[in-house]
CSV table of C-alpha atoms in Angstrom, one decimal:
chain,number,residue,atom,x,y,z
A,28,MET,CA,-53.4,-28.9,75.7
A,29,PHE,CA,-55.9,-31.0,73.6
A,30,ALA,CA,-58.7,-30.1,76.0
A,31,THR,CA,-57.7,-26.4,75.7
A,32,LEU,CA,-57.7,-26.7,71.9
A,33,LEU,CA,-61.2,-28.1,72.0
A,34,ASP,CA,-62.4,-25.3,74.3
A,35,ILE,CA,-61.3,-22.9,71.5
A,36,VAL,CA,-62.3,-24.8,68.4
A,37,ILE,CA,-65.7,-26.2,69.5
A,38,PRO,CA,-67.2,-22.7,70.0
A,39,VAL,CA,-66.0,-21.8,66.5
A,40,PHE,CA,-67.9,-24.8,65.1
A,41,ALA,CA,-70.9,-24.1,67.3
A,42,VAL,CA,-71.4,-20.6,65.8
A,43,VAL,CA,-71.0,-22.0,62.3
A,44,ALA,CA,-73.5,-24.7,63.1
A,45,PHE,CA,-76.0,-22.1,64.4
A,46,GLY,CA,-75.6,-20.2,61.1
A,47,ALA,CA,-76.2,-23.3,59.1
A,48,LEU,CA,-79.3,-24.2,61.2
A,49,TYR,CA,-80.7,-20.7,60.8
A,50,GLY,CA,-80.0,-20.7,57.1
A,51,ARG,CA,-81.7,-24.1,56.7
A,52,LEU,CA,-84.8,-23.0,58.7
A,53,ARG,CA,-85.1,-19.7,56.9
A,54,GLY,CA,-84.4,-21.1,53.5
A,55,GLY,CA,-81.2,-19.1,53.1
A,56,ALA,CA,-80.4,-15.6,54.0
A,57,GLU,CA,-79.2,-12.4,52.2
A,58,LEU,CA,-75.6,-12.0,53.3
A,59,GLY,CA,-74.5,-9.0,51.1
A,60,TYR,CA,-75.5,-6.3,53.6
A,61,VAL,CA,-74.1,-8.1,56.6
A,62,ASN,CA,-70.8,-9.1,55.0
A,63,ARG,CA,-70.3,-5.5,53.7
A,64,ALA,CA,-70.9,-4.1,57.2
A,65,ASN,CA,-68.5,-6.5,58.7
A,66,ILE,CA,-65.7,-5.8,56.2
A,67,GLU,CA,-66.2,-2.0,56.1
A,68,LEU,CA,-67.0,-1.4,59.8
A,69,PHE,CA,-66.7,-4.2,62.3
A,70,THR,CA,-63.4,-5.8,61.3
A,71,PRO,CA,-61.6,-2.4,60.9
A,72,ALA,CA,-62.8,-1.5,64.4
A,73,LEU,CA,-61.4,-4.8,65.7
A,74,VAL,CA,-57.9,-4.1,64.4
A,75,PHE,CA,-58.0,-0.5,65.4
A,76,SER,CA,-58.9,-1.4,69.0
A,77,ALA,CA,-56.3,-4.2,69.1
A,78,LEU,CA,-53.5,-1.9,68.0
A,79,ILE,CA,-54.5,0.7,70.6
A,80,LYS,CA,-54.7,-1.9,73.4
A,81,TYR,CA,-51.4,-3.5,72.5
A,82,PRO,CA,-49.1,-0.8,71.2
A,83,LEU,CA,-46.1,-2.2,69.2
A,84,ALA,CA,-42.4,-1.3,69.2
A,85,LEU,CA,-42.1,-1.9,65.4
A,86,GLY,CA,-38.4,-1.1,65.3
A,87,ASP,CA,-37.5,-4.0,67.7
A,88,HIS,CA,-39.5,-6.5,65.6
A,89,LEU,CA,-38.3,-5.8,62.0
A,90,PRO,CA,-36.9,-9.4,61.5
A,91,LEU,CA,-40.2,-10.8,62.8
A,92,ILE,CA,-42.2,-8.5,60.4
A,93,ALA,CA,-40.1,-9.7,57.5
A,94,ALA,CA,-40.5,-13.3,58.5
A,95,GLY,CA,-44.2,-12.9,59.0
A,96,ALA,CA,-44.6,-11.4,55.6
A,97,LEU,CA,-42.6,-14.1,53.9
A,98,VAL,CA,-44.6,-17.0,55.5
A,99,ILE,CA,-47.8,-15.3,54.2
A,100,LEU,CA,-46.6,-14.5,50.7
A,101,LEU,CA,-44.4,-17.5,49.9
A,102,PRO,CA,-47.2,-20.1,50.1
A,103,GLY,CA,-49.3,-18.0,47.7
A,104,LEU,CA,-46.3,-17.9,45.3
A,105,LEU,CA,-45.9,-21.7,45.5
A,106,LEU,CA,-49.6,-22.3,45.1
A,107,SER,CA,-49.7,-20.0,42.0
A,108,LEU,CA,-47.7,-22.8,40.3
A,109,VAL,CA,-50.4,-25.3,40.9
A,110,ARG,CA,-53.3,-25.7,38.5
A,111,PHE,CA,-56.8,-26.8,39.6
A,112,LYS,CA,-59.4,-26.7,36.8
A,113,GLU,CA,-62.2,-26.2,39.2
A,114,MET,CA,-60.6,-23.3,41.1
A,115,GLU,CA,-59.9,-19.8,40.1
A,116,ARG,CA,-56.4,-18.7,41.0
A,117,ALA,CA,-57.4,-16.1,43.6
A,118,ALA,CA,-59.8,-18.5,45.3
A,119,LEU,CA,-57.0,-21.1,45.5
A,120,ILE,CA,-54.2,-18.7,46.7
A,121,LEU,CA,-56.0,-16.6,49.3
A,122,PRO,CA,-56.7,-19.3,51.8
A,123,ALA,CA,-53.1,-20.6,51.4
A,124,MET,CA,-51.7,-17.2,52.4
A,125,PHE,CA,-54.1,-15.8,55.1
A,126,ARG,CA,-54.6,-18.0,58.1
A,127,ASN,CA,-56.9,-17.7,61.2
A,128,THR,CA,-54.4,-15.6,63.2
A,129,GLY,CA,-57.2,-13.7,65.0
A,130,ASN,CA,-59.9,-15.6,66.8
A,131,LEU,CA,-58.0,-18.9,66.8
A,132,GLY,CA,-54.3,-17.9,66.5
A,133,ILE,CA,-54.1,-15.3,69.2
A,134,PRO,CA,-55.7,-17.4,72.1
A,135,LEU,CA,-53.8,-20.5,71.0
A,136,MET,CA,-50.4,-18.7,71.0
A,137,VAL,CA,-51.1,-16.9,74.3
A,138,LEU,CA,-52.0,-20.2,75.9
A,139,ALA,CA,-49.1,-22.1,74.4
A,140,PHE,CA,-46.3,-19.4,74.8
A,141,GLY,CA,-47.5,-17.0,77.5
A,142,GLU,CA,-48.7,-13.4,77.6
A,143,GLN,CA,-45.0,-12.2,77.4
A,144,GLN,CA,-45.2,-13.0,73.7
A,145,LEU,CA,-48.4,-11.0,73.2
A,146,GLY,CA,-46.6,-8.1,71.4
A,147,ALA,CA,-45.1,-10.4,68.8
A,148,ILE,CA,-48.4,-12.3,68.4
A,149,VAL,CA,-50.3,-9.1,67.7
A,150,ILE,CA,-47.7,-8.1,65.1
A,151,LEU,CA,-48.3,-11.3,63.2
A,152,PHE,CA,-52.1,-10.7,63.4
A,153,VAL,CA,-51.9,-7.1,62.2
A,154,LEU,CA,-49.4,-7.9,59.5
A,155,SER,CA,-51.7,-10.7,58.2
A,156,ASN,CA,-54.7,-8.3,58.1
A,157,LEU,CA,-52.7,-5.5,56.4
A,158,LEU,CA,-51.6,-7.9,53.7
A,159,HIS,CA,-55.1,-9.4,53.5
A,160,PHE,CA,-56.6,-6.1,52.7
A,161,SER,CA,-53.9,-5.0,50.3
A,162,VAL,CA,-52.3,-7.9,48.5
A,163,GLY,CA,-55.5,-10.0,48.9
A,164,ILE,CA,-57.8,-7.4,47.5
A,165,PHE,CA,-55.2,-6.7,44.7
A,166,LEU,CA,-55.5,-10.4,43.7
A,167,LEU,CA,-59.3,-10.4,43.9
A,168,SER,CA,-59.8,-7.2,41.9
A,169,ALA,CA,-58.3,-8.6,38.7
A,170,ASN,CA,-61.3,-7.2,36.7
A,171,ALA,CA,-61.4,-4.0,38.6
A,172,SER,CA,-59.0,-1.1,39.4
A,173,ARG,CA,-55.7,-2.4,40.8
A,174,TRP,CA,-55.8,0.6,43.2
A,175,LEU,CA,-59.1,-0.6,44.7
A,176,TRP,CA,-57.3,-1.9,47.8
A,177,LEU,CA,-56.4,1.7,48.8
A,178,ARG,CA,-60.1,2.2,49.5
A,179,SER,CA,-60.1,-0.6,52.1
A,180,PRO,CA,-61.3,0.7,55.5
A,181,MET,CA,-59.3,-2.1,57.1
A,182,LEU,CA,-56.0,-0.7,55.7
A,183,TRP,CA,-56.7,2.8,57.0
A,184,ALA,CA,-58.0,1.5,60.3
A,185,ALA,CA,-54.7,-0.4,60.8
A,186,LEU,CA,-52.6,2.6,59.8
A,187,ALA,CA,-54.7,4.9,62.2
A,188,GLY,CA,-54.2,2.4,65.0
A,189,LEU,CA,-50.4,2.3,64.5
A,190,LEU,CA,-50.3,6.1,64.4
A,191,VAL,CA,-52.3,6.6,67.5
A,192,ALA,CA,-50.4,3.9,69.4
A,193,ASN,CA,-46.9,4.9,68.4
A,194,LEU,CA,-47.5,8.7,68.8
A,195,GLN,CA,-49.4,8.1,72.1
A,196,ILE,CA,-52.3,10.2,70.9
A,197,PRO,CA,-54.8,10.4,73.7
A,198,LEU,CA,-58.3,9.3,72.8
A,199,PRO,CA,-61.5,9.7,74.8
A,200,ALA,CA,-62.5,6.5,76.7
A,201,TYR,CA,-65.9,6.4,74.8
A,202,VAL,CA,-64.0,6.3,71.5
A,203,VAL,CA,-61.9,3.3,72.6
A,204,THR,CA,-64.9,1.5,74.1
A,205,SER,CA,-67.0,2.1,71.0
A,206,ALA,CA,-64.3,0.7,68.7
A,207,SER,CA,-63.9,-2.3,71.0
A,208,LEU,CA,-67.7,-3.0,71.0
A,209,LEU,CA,-67.9,-2.8,67.2
A,210,GLY,CA,-64.9,-5.0,66.8
A,211,GLN,CA,-66.4,-7.7,69.0
A,212,LEU,CA,-69.1,-8.2,66.5
A,213,SER,CA,-66.7,-9.1,63.7
A,214,VAL,CA,-65.7,-12.7,64.4
A,215,PRO,CA,-69.1,-14.1,65.4
A,216,LEU,CA,-70.7,-12.6,62.3
A,217,MET,CA,-68.0,-14.1,60.1
A,218,LEU,CA,-68.6,-17.5,61.5
A,219,PHE,CA,-72.4,-17.2,61.4
A,220,ALA,CA,-72.3,-16.1,57.7
A,221,LEU,CA,-70.0,-19.0,56.9
A,222,GLY,CA,-72.5,-21.4,58.3
A,223,ILE,CA,-75.3,-20.0,56.2
A,224,ARG,CA,-73.2,-20.2,53.1
A,225,LEU,CA,-72.4,-23.9,53.8
A,226,MET,CA,-76.1,-24.7,53.8
A,227,GLU,CA,-76.6,-23.4,50.3
A,228,GLY,CA,-75.8,-26.8,48.8
A,229,GLU,CA,-72.0,-26.6,48.5
A,230,LEU,CA,-70.9,-29.4,51.0
A,231,GLU,CA,-69.8,-31.5,48.0
A,232,HIS,CA,-66.7,-29.4,47.8
A,233,LEU,CA,-65.3,-30.8,51.0
A,234,GLY,CA,-63.1,-33.3,49.1
A,235,LEU,CA,-61.5,-30.5,47.2
A,236,ALA,CA,-61.2,-28.6,50.5
A,237,LEU,CA,-59.2,-31.4,52.1
A,238,LYS,CA,-56.8,-31.6,49.1
A,239,CYS,CA,-56.3,-27.8,49.1
A,240,ASN,CA,-55.7,-27.7,52.9
A,241,LEU,CA,-53.0,-30.4,52.7
A,242,LEU,CA,-51.3,-28.4,49.9
A,243,TYR,CA,-51.5,-25.3,52.1
A,244,LEU,CA,-49.8,-27.0,55.0
A,245,LEU,CA,-47.0,-28.3,52.7
A,246,ALA,CA,-46.5,-24.9,51.2
A,247,GLY,CA,-46.5,-23.3,54.7
A,248,GLY,CA,-43.9,-25.8,56.0
A,249,LEU,CA,-41.6,-25.2,53.1
A,250,SER,CA,-41.9,-21.5,53.5
A,251,LEU,CA,-41.2,-21.6,57.2
A,252,ALA,CA,-38.1,-23.7,56.7
A,253,PHE,CA,-36.8,-21.2,54.1
A,254,VAL,CA,-37.5,-18.2,56.4
A,255,VAL,CA,-35.8,-19.7,59.5
A,256,TRP,CA,-32.8,-20.5,57.3
A,257,LEU,CA,-32.7,-17.0,55.7
A,258,LEU,CA,-33.4,-14.6,58.6
A,259,PRO,CA,-31.7,-13.9,61.9
A,260,LEU,CA,-34.7,-14.6,64.1
A,261,ASP,CA,-35.1,-14.5,67.9
A,262,PRO,CA,-35.5,-18.1,68.9
A,263,ALA,CA,-38.7,-17.1,70.8
A,264,TRP,CA,-40.3,-16.1,67.5
A,265,ILE,CA,-39.8,-19.4,65.7
A,266,PRO,CA,-42.6,-21.3,67.7
A,267,LEU,CA,-45.0,-18.4,66.9
A,268,LEU,CA,-44.2,-18.7,63.2
A,269,THR,CA,-44.5,-22.5,63.3
A,270,LEU,CA,-48.0,-22.3,64.8
A,271,SER,CA,-49.0,-19.5,62.4
A,272,VAL,CA,-48.4,-21.6,59.3
A,273,ALA,CA,-50.4,-24.5,60.8
A,274,LEU,CA,-53.5,-22.5,61.5
A,275,PRO,CA,-56.6,-23.1,59.3
A,276,PRO,CA,-57.6,-20.5,56.6
A,277,ALA,CA,-59.2,-17.4,57.9
A,278,VAL,CA,-63.0,-17.0,57.6
A,279,LEU,CA,-62.3,-13.6,56.1
A,280,ASN,CA,-61.2,-15.3,52.9
A,281,TYR,CA,-64.7,-16.5,52.4
A,282,MET,CA,-66.2,-13.0,53.1
A,283,LEU,CA,-63.9,-11.3,50.6
A,284,CYS,CA,-64.5,-13.9,48.0
A,285,GLU,CA,-68.2,-13.4,48.6
A,286,GLN,CA,-67.8,-9.7,48.1
A,287,TYR,CA,-65.8,-10.1,44.9
A,288,GLN,CA,-67.8,-13.1,43.6
A,289,CYS,CA,-64.7,-15.3,43.4
A,290,GLN,CA,-66.1,-18.8,44.0
A,291,PRO,CA,-67.3,-18.1,47.6
A,292,GLU,CA,-69.0,-21.5,47.9
A,293,LYS,CA,-65.7,-23.4,47.3
A,294,VAL,CA,-63.8,-21.1,49.6
A,295,ALA,CA,-66.4,-21.6,52.3
A,296,SER,CA,-65.8,-25.3,52.1
A,297,ILE,CA,-62.0,-24.8,52.2
A,298,VAL,CA,-62.4,-22.7,55.3
A,299,LEU,CA,-64.6,-25.3,57.0
A,300,GLY,CA,-62.3,-28.2,55.9
A,301,GLY,CA,-59.3,-26.4,57.2
A,302,ASN,CA,-60.9,-25.8,60.6
A,303,ALA,CA,-61.9,-29.5,60.8
A,304,LEU,CA,-58.4,-30.6,59.9
A,305,SER,CA,-56.9,-28.2,62.5
A,306,VAL,CA,-58.2,-30.5,65.4
A,307,LEU,CA,-55.5,-32.9,64.2
A,308,VAL,CA,-52.9,-30.5,62.9
A,309,ILE,CA,-52.7,-27.9,65.6
A,310,PRO,CA,-51.8,-30.2,68.6
A,311,LEU,CA,-48.9,-31.6,66.4
A,312,ALA,CA,-47.9,-28.0,65.5
A,313,VAL,CA,-48.0,-26.9,69.2
A,314,TRP,CA,-45.9,-29.9,70.2
A,315,LEU,CA,-43.3,-29.1,67.5
A,316,ALA,CA,-43.3,-25.4,68.3
A,317,LEU,CA,-42.8,-26.0,72.0
A,318,HIS,CA,-39.8,-28.3,71.2
A,319,LEU,CA,-38.4,-25.7,68.8
A,320,GLY,CA,-38.8,-23.0,71.5
A,321,GLY,CA,-37.3,-25.2,74.2
Protein backbone atom coordinates (compact mmCIF):
# COMPACT_ATOMS: atom_id res chain seq x y z
CA MET A 1 0.00 0.00 0.00
CA PHE A 2 2.86 2.39 0.81
CA ALA A 3 4.43 1.74 -2.61
CA THR A 4 1.04 2.37 -4.24
CA LEU A 5 0.70 5.60 -2.30
CA LEU A 6 4.10 6.75 -3.51
CA ASP A 7 3.10 5.92 -7.09
CA ILE A 8 0.22 8.39 -6.71
CA VAL A 9 1.83 11.10 -4.57
CA ILE A 10 5.23 11.33 -6.30
CA PRO A 11 3.76 12.32 -9.71
CA VAL A 12 1.81 15.05 -7.93
CA PHE A 13 5.04 16.46 -6.49
CA ALA A 14 6.80 15.99 -9.83
CA VAL A 15 4.33 18.26 -11.66
CA VAL A 16 4.58 20.84 -8.85
CA ALA A 17 8.39 20.64 -9.11
CA PHE A 18 8.32 21.20 -12.88
CA GLY A 19 6.13 24.24 -12.31
CA ALA A 20 8.55 25.55 -9.70
CA LEU A 21 11.54 24.96 -12.01
CA TYR A 22 9.81 26.65 -14.93
CA GLY A 23 8.84 29.62 -12.75
CA ARG A 24 12.42 29.92 -11.49
CA LEU A 25 13.96 29.73 -14.98
CA ARG A 26 11.47 32.20 -16.45
CA GLY A 27 11.57 34.57 -13.51
CA GLY A 28 7.93 33.92 -12.66
CA ALA A 29 4.90 33.60 -14.89
CA GLU A 30 1.54 35.31 -15.31
CA LEU A 31 -1.04 32.91 -13.89
CA GLY A 32 -4.23 34.93 -14.11
CA TYR A 33 -5.24 33.83 -17.60
CA VAL A 34 -4.34 30.17 -17.04
CA ASN A 35 -6.08 29.95 -13.67
CA ARG A 36 -9.21 31.63 -15.00
CA ALA A 37 -9.38 29.20 -17.93
CA ASN A 38 -8.96 26.28 -15.54
CA ILE A 39 -11.72 27.42 -13.19
CA GLU A 40 -14.14 28.50 -15.90
CA LEU A 41 -13.57 25.75 -18.49
CA PHE A 42 -11.30 22.81 -17.68
CA THR A 43 -12.49 21.96 -14.15
CA PRO A 44 -16.20 22.23 -15.05
CA ALA A 45 -15.52 19.91 -18.00
CA LEU A 46 -13.84 17.44 -15.63
CA VAL A 47 -16.86 17.24 -13.32
CA PHE A 48 -19.38 17.16 -16.18
CA SER A 49 -17.58 14.26 -17.86
CA ALA A 50 -17.18 12.37 -14.55
CA LEU A 51 -20.90 12.63 -13.82
CA ILE A 52 -21.78 11.33 -17.28
CA LYS A 53 -19.28 8.47 -17.03
CA TYR A 54 -20.42 7.42 -13.54
CA PRO A 55 -24.16 8.15 -13.21
CA LEU A 56 -25.35 8.30 -9.60
CA ALA A 57 -28.50 6.92 -7.96
CA LEU A 58 -28.83 9.85 -5.58
CA GLY A 59 -31.90 8.53 -3.78
CA ASP A 60 -30.00 5.47 -2.53
CA HIS A 61 -27.17 7.58 -1.13
CA LEU A 62 -28.93 10.33 0.83
CA PRO A 63 -27.30 9.41 4.18
CA LEU A 64 -23.88 9.42 2.47
CA ILE A 65 -24.61 12.82 0.91
CA ALA A 66 -25.59 14.21 4.32
CA ALA A 67 -22.47 12.70 5.93
CA GLY A 68 -20.21 13.98 3.14
CA ALA A 69 -21.62 17.50 3.49
CA LEU A 70 -21.14 17.48 7.26
CA VAL A 71 -17.52 16.29 7.18
CA ILE A 72 -16.83 19.16 4.78
CA LEU A 73 -18.73 21.91 6.57
CA LEU A 74 -18.09 21.06 10.23
CA PRO A 75 -14.27 21.49 10.08
CA GLY A 76 -14.86 24.94 8.60
CA LEU A 77 -17.19 25.76 11.46
CA LEU A 78 -14.65 24.55 14.03
CA LEU A 79 -11.78 26.46 12.39
CA SER A 80 -13.88 29.64 12.31
CA LEU A 81 -13.45 29.66 16.10
CA VAL A 82 -9.64 29.75 15.75
CA ARG A 83 -7.82 33.06 15.35
CA PHE A 84 -4.57 33.42 13.42
CA LYS A 85 -3.32 36.99 13.14
CA GLU A 86 -1.46 36.20 9.94
CA MET A 87 -4.39 34.46 8.22
CA GLU A 88 -7.61 35.83 6.80
CA ARG A 89 -10.61 33.78 7.86
CA ALA A 90 -11.50 32.50 4.38
CA ALA A 91 -7.86 31.53 3.66
CA LEU A 92 -7.77 29.54 6.89
CA ILE A 93 -11.17 27.86 6.54
CA LEU A 94 -11.22 26.79 2.87
CA PRO A 95 -8.32 24.30 3.03
CA ALA A 96 -9.88 22.80 6.19
CA MET A 97 -13.12 22.10 4.35
CA PHE A 98 -12.13 21.12 0.84
CA ARG A 99 -9.75 18.21 0.50
CA ASN A 100 -8.08 16.59 -2.51
CA THR A 101 -10.98 14.23 -3.27
CA GLY A 102 -10.22 14.24 -7.02
CA ASN A 103 -6.77 13.44 -8.34
CA LEU A 104 -5.60 11.89 -5.03
CA GLY A 105 -8.80 10.79 -3.29
CA ILE A 106 -10.45 8.89 -6.15
CA PRO A 107 -7.47 6.66 -7.09
CA LEU A 108 -6.60 6.03 -3.43
CA MET A 109 -10.15 5.01 -2.51
CA VAL A 110 -10.54 2.78 -5.55
CA LEU A 111 -7.22 1.05 -4.81
CA ALA A 112 -8.06 0.63 -1.13
CA PHE A 113 -11.75 -0.30 -1.32
CA GLY A 114 -12.36 -1.54 -4.87
CA GLU A 115 -14.27 -0.35 -7.91
CA GLN A 116 -17.54 -1.54 -6.39
CA GLN A 117 -17.39 1.62 -4.26
CA LEU A 118 -16.83 3.92 -7.25
CA GLY A 119 -20.38 5.32 -7.19
CA ALA A 120 -20.04 6.40 -3.55
CA ILE A 121 -16.54 7.77 -4.21
CA VAL A 122 -17.78 9.93 -7.10
CA ILE A 123 -20.64 11.21 -4.91
CA LEU A 124 -18.11 12.49 -2.36
CA PHE A 125 -16.03 14.05 -5.14
CA VAL A 126 -18.98 15.82 -6.80
CA LEU A 127 -20.41 16.95 -3.46
CA SER A 128 -17.07 18.48 -2.48
CA ASN A 129 -16.86 20.36 -5.77
CA LEU A 130 -20.45 21.61 -5.56
CA LEU A 131 -19.85 22.97 -2.07
CA HIS A 132 -16.45 24.35 -3.10
CA PHE A 133 -17.99 26.42 -5.86
CA SER A 134 -20.98 27.53 -3.81
CA VAL A 135 -20.10 27.79 -0.10
CA GLY A 136 -16.41 28.33 -0.86
CA ILE A 137 -16.99 31.20 -3.26
CA PHE A 138 -19.61 32.62 -0.88
CA LEU A 139 -16.89 32.82 1.80
CA LEU A 140 -14.31 34.29 -0.57
CA SER A 141 -16.63 36.94 -1.99
CA ALA A 142 -17.11 38.84 1.28
CA ASN A 143 -16.40 42.12 -0.49
CA ALA A 144 -18.44 41.25 -3.56
CA SER A 145 -21.99 40.16 -4.27
CA ARG A 146 -23.07 37.22 -2.11
CA TRP A 147 -24.81 35.79 -5.17
CA LEU A 148 -21.59 35.67 -7.18
CA TRP A 149 -21.35 31.90 -6.64
CA LEU A 150 -24.41 31.43 -8.85
CA ARG A 151 -22.25 32.55 -11.78
CA SER A 152 -19.80 29.68 -11.20
CA PRO A 153 -19.42 27.51 -14.34
CA MET A 154 -18.49 24.63 -12.03
CA LEU A 155 -21.87 24.70 -10.32
CA TRP A 156 -23.84 24.69 -13.57
CA ALA A 157 -21.60 22.02 -15.11
CA ALA A 158 -22.30 19.75 -12.12
CA LEU A 159 -26.03 20.35 -12.32
CA ALA A 160 -25.98 19.71 -16.08
CA GLY A 161 -24.04 16.48 -15.57
CA LEU A 162 -26.51 15.27 -12.94
CA LEU A 163 -29.43 16.13 -15.21
CA VAL A 164 -27.96 14.39 -18.27
CA ALA A 165 -26.98 11.30 -16.28
CA ASN A 166 -30.21 10.86 -14.32
CA LEU A 167 -32.55 11.59 -17.24
CA GLN A 168 -30.36 9.46 -19.52
CA ILE A 169 -30.21 12.21 -22.13
CA PRO A 170 -28.19 10.89 -25.11
CA LEU A 171 -25.21 13.01 -26.12
CA PRO A 172 -23.12 12.72 -29.30
CA ALA A 173 -19.88 10.85 -28.71
CA TYR A 174 -17.84 13.89 -29.81
CA VAL A 175 -19.44 16.00 -27.04
CA VAL A 176 -18.52 13.47 -24.36
CA THR A 177 -14.99 13.06 -25.75
CA SER A 178 -14.46 16.83 -25.97
CA ALA A 179 -15.57 17.32 -22.36
CA SER A 180 -13.28 14.51 -21.23
CA LEU A 181 -10.27 15.95 -23.08
CA LEU A 182 -10.84 19.41 -21.63
CA GLY A 183 -11.25 17.96 -18.15
CA GLN A 184 -7.96 16.09 -18.39
CA LEU A 185 -6.16 19.44 -18.55
CA SER A 186 -7.50 20.56 -15.19
CA VAL A 187 -5.44 18.75 -12.55
CA PRO A 188 -1.98 19.05 -14.21
CA LEU A 189 -2.53 22.78 -14.73
CA MET A 190 -3.53 23.21 -11.08
CA LEU A 191 -0.36 21.48 -9.90
CA PHE A 192 1.89 23.30 -12.38
CA ALA A 193 0.49 26.69 -11.33
CA LEU A 194 0.97 25.76 -7.67
CA GLY A 195 4.65 25.09 -8.31
CA ILE A 196 5.10 28.47 -9.99
CA ARG A 197 3.42 30.22 -7.05
CA LEU A 198 5.66 28.46 -4.53
CA MET A 199 8.76 29.82 -6.27
CA GLU A 200 7.61 33.41 -5.74
CA GLY A 201 9.32 33.67 -2.39
CA GLU A 202 6.67 32.24 -0.08
CA LEU A 203 8.30 29.05 1.20
CA GLU A 204 8.75 30.69 4.61
CA HIS A 205 5.06 29.97 5.27
CA LEU A 206 5.67 26.22 5.54
CA GLY A 207 5.79 26.40 9.36
CA LEU A 208 2.38 28.01 9.38
CA ALA A 209 1.24 25.42 6.83
CA LEU A 210 2.22 22.53 9.11
CA LYS A 211 0.38 24.04 12.06
CA CYS A 212 -2.74 24.63 9.96
CA ASN A 213 -2.72 21.11 8.50
CA LEU A 214 -2.48 19.51 11.94
CA LEU A 215 -5.48 21.58 13.03
CA TYR A 216 -7.35 20.50 9.90
CA LEU A 217 -6.75 16.82 10.67
CA LEU A 218 -7.95 17.31 14.25
CA ALA A 219 -11.08 19.14 13.10
CA GLY A 220 -11.73 16.47 10.45
CA GLY A 221 -11.39 13.65 12.97
CA LEU A 222 -13.80 15.29 15.41
CA SER A 223 -16.29 15.95 12.63
CA LEU A 224 -16.08 12.36 11.40
CA ALA A 225 -16.71 10.96 14.89
CA PHE A 226 -19.78 13.17 15.27
CA VAL A 227 -21.18 12.19 11.85
CA VAL A 228 -20.71 8.44 12.44
CA TRP A 229 -22.51 8.80 15.77
CA LEU A 230 -25.31 10.93 14.33
CA LEU A 231 -26.26 9.26 11.04
CA PRO A 232 -27.37 5.73 10.09
CA LEU A 233 -24.57 4.99 7.63
CA ASP A 234 -23.85 1.90 5.58
CA PRO A 235 -20.71 0.38 7.17
CA ALA A 236 -19.06 0.37 3.72
CA TRP A 237 -19.25 4.19 3.62
CA ILE A 238 -17.40 4.81 6.90
CA PRO A 239 -13.94 3.89 5.48
CA LEU A 240 -14.53 6.28 2.55
CA LEU A 241 -15.40 9.12 4.91
CA THR A 242 -12.41 8.28 7.12
CA LEU A 243 -10.00 8.56 4.22
CA SER A 244 -11.71 11.69 2.87
CA VAL A 245 -11.02 13.70 6.06
CA ALA A 246 -7.36 12.57 6.01
CA LEU A 247 -6.71 13.82 2.47
CA PRO A 248 -4.57 16.94 1.99
CA PRO A 249 -6.14 20.28 1.01
CA ALA A 250 -7.21 20.54 -2.63
CA VAL A 251 -5.02 22.51 -5.03
CA LEU A 252 -8.24 24.25 -6.10
CA ASN A 253 -8.17 26.16 -2.79
CA TYR A 254 -5.06 27.96 -3.96
CA MET A 255 -6.53 28.72 -7.39
CA LEU A 256 -9.70 30.24 -5.98
CA CYS A 257 -7.74 32.27 -3.42
CA GLU A 258 -5.54 33.47 -6.28
CA GLN A 259 -8.61 34.54 -8.23
CA TYR A 260 -10.15 36.36 -5.24
CA GLN A 261 -6.79 37.68 -3.94
CA CYS A 262 -7.19 36.04 -0.53
CA GLN A 263 -3.61 35.34 0.60
CA PRO A 264 -2.85 32.89 -2.24
CA GLU A 265 0.83 32.64 -1.28
CA LYS A 266 -0.03 31.30 2.19
CA VAL A 267 -2.71 28.98 0.86
CA ALA A 268 -0.19 27.61 -1.67
CA SER A 269 2.14 26.74 1.20
CA ILE A 270 -0.72 25.12 3.13
CA VAL A 271 -1.56 22.97 0.10
CA LEU A 272 2.06 21.92 -0.38
CA GLY A 273 2.55 21.24 3.35
CA GLY A 274 -0.63 19.16 3.45
CA ASN A 275 0.50 17.04 0.51
CA ALA A 276 3.90 16.49 2.13
CA LEU A 277 2.25 15.49 5.41
CA SER A 278 -0.07 13.12 3.56
CA VAL A 279 2.82 10.71 2.91
CA LEU A 280 2.69 9.96 6.66
CA VAL A 281 -1.00 10.53 7.33
CA ILE A 282 -2.67 8.63 4.49
CA PRO A 283 -1.11 5.19 5.15
CA LEU A 284 -2.34 5.48 8.76
CA ALA A 285 -5.77 6.60 7.56
CA VAL A 286 -6.00 3.71 5.07
CA TRP A 287 -5.02 1.22 7.79
CA LEU A 288 -7.68 2.65 10.11
CA ALA A 289 -10.30 2.76 7.35
CA LEU A 290 -9.67 -0.87 6.39
CA HIS A 291 -10.07 -1.93 10.00
CA LEU A 292 -13.29 0.05 10.32
CA GLY A 293 -14.58 -1.51 7.12
CA GLY A 294 -13.58 -4.99 8.16
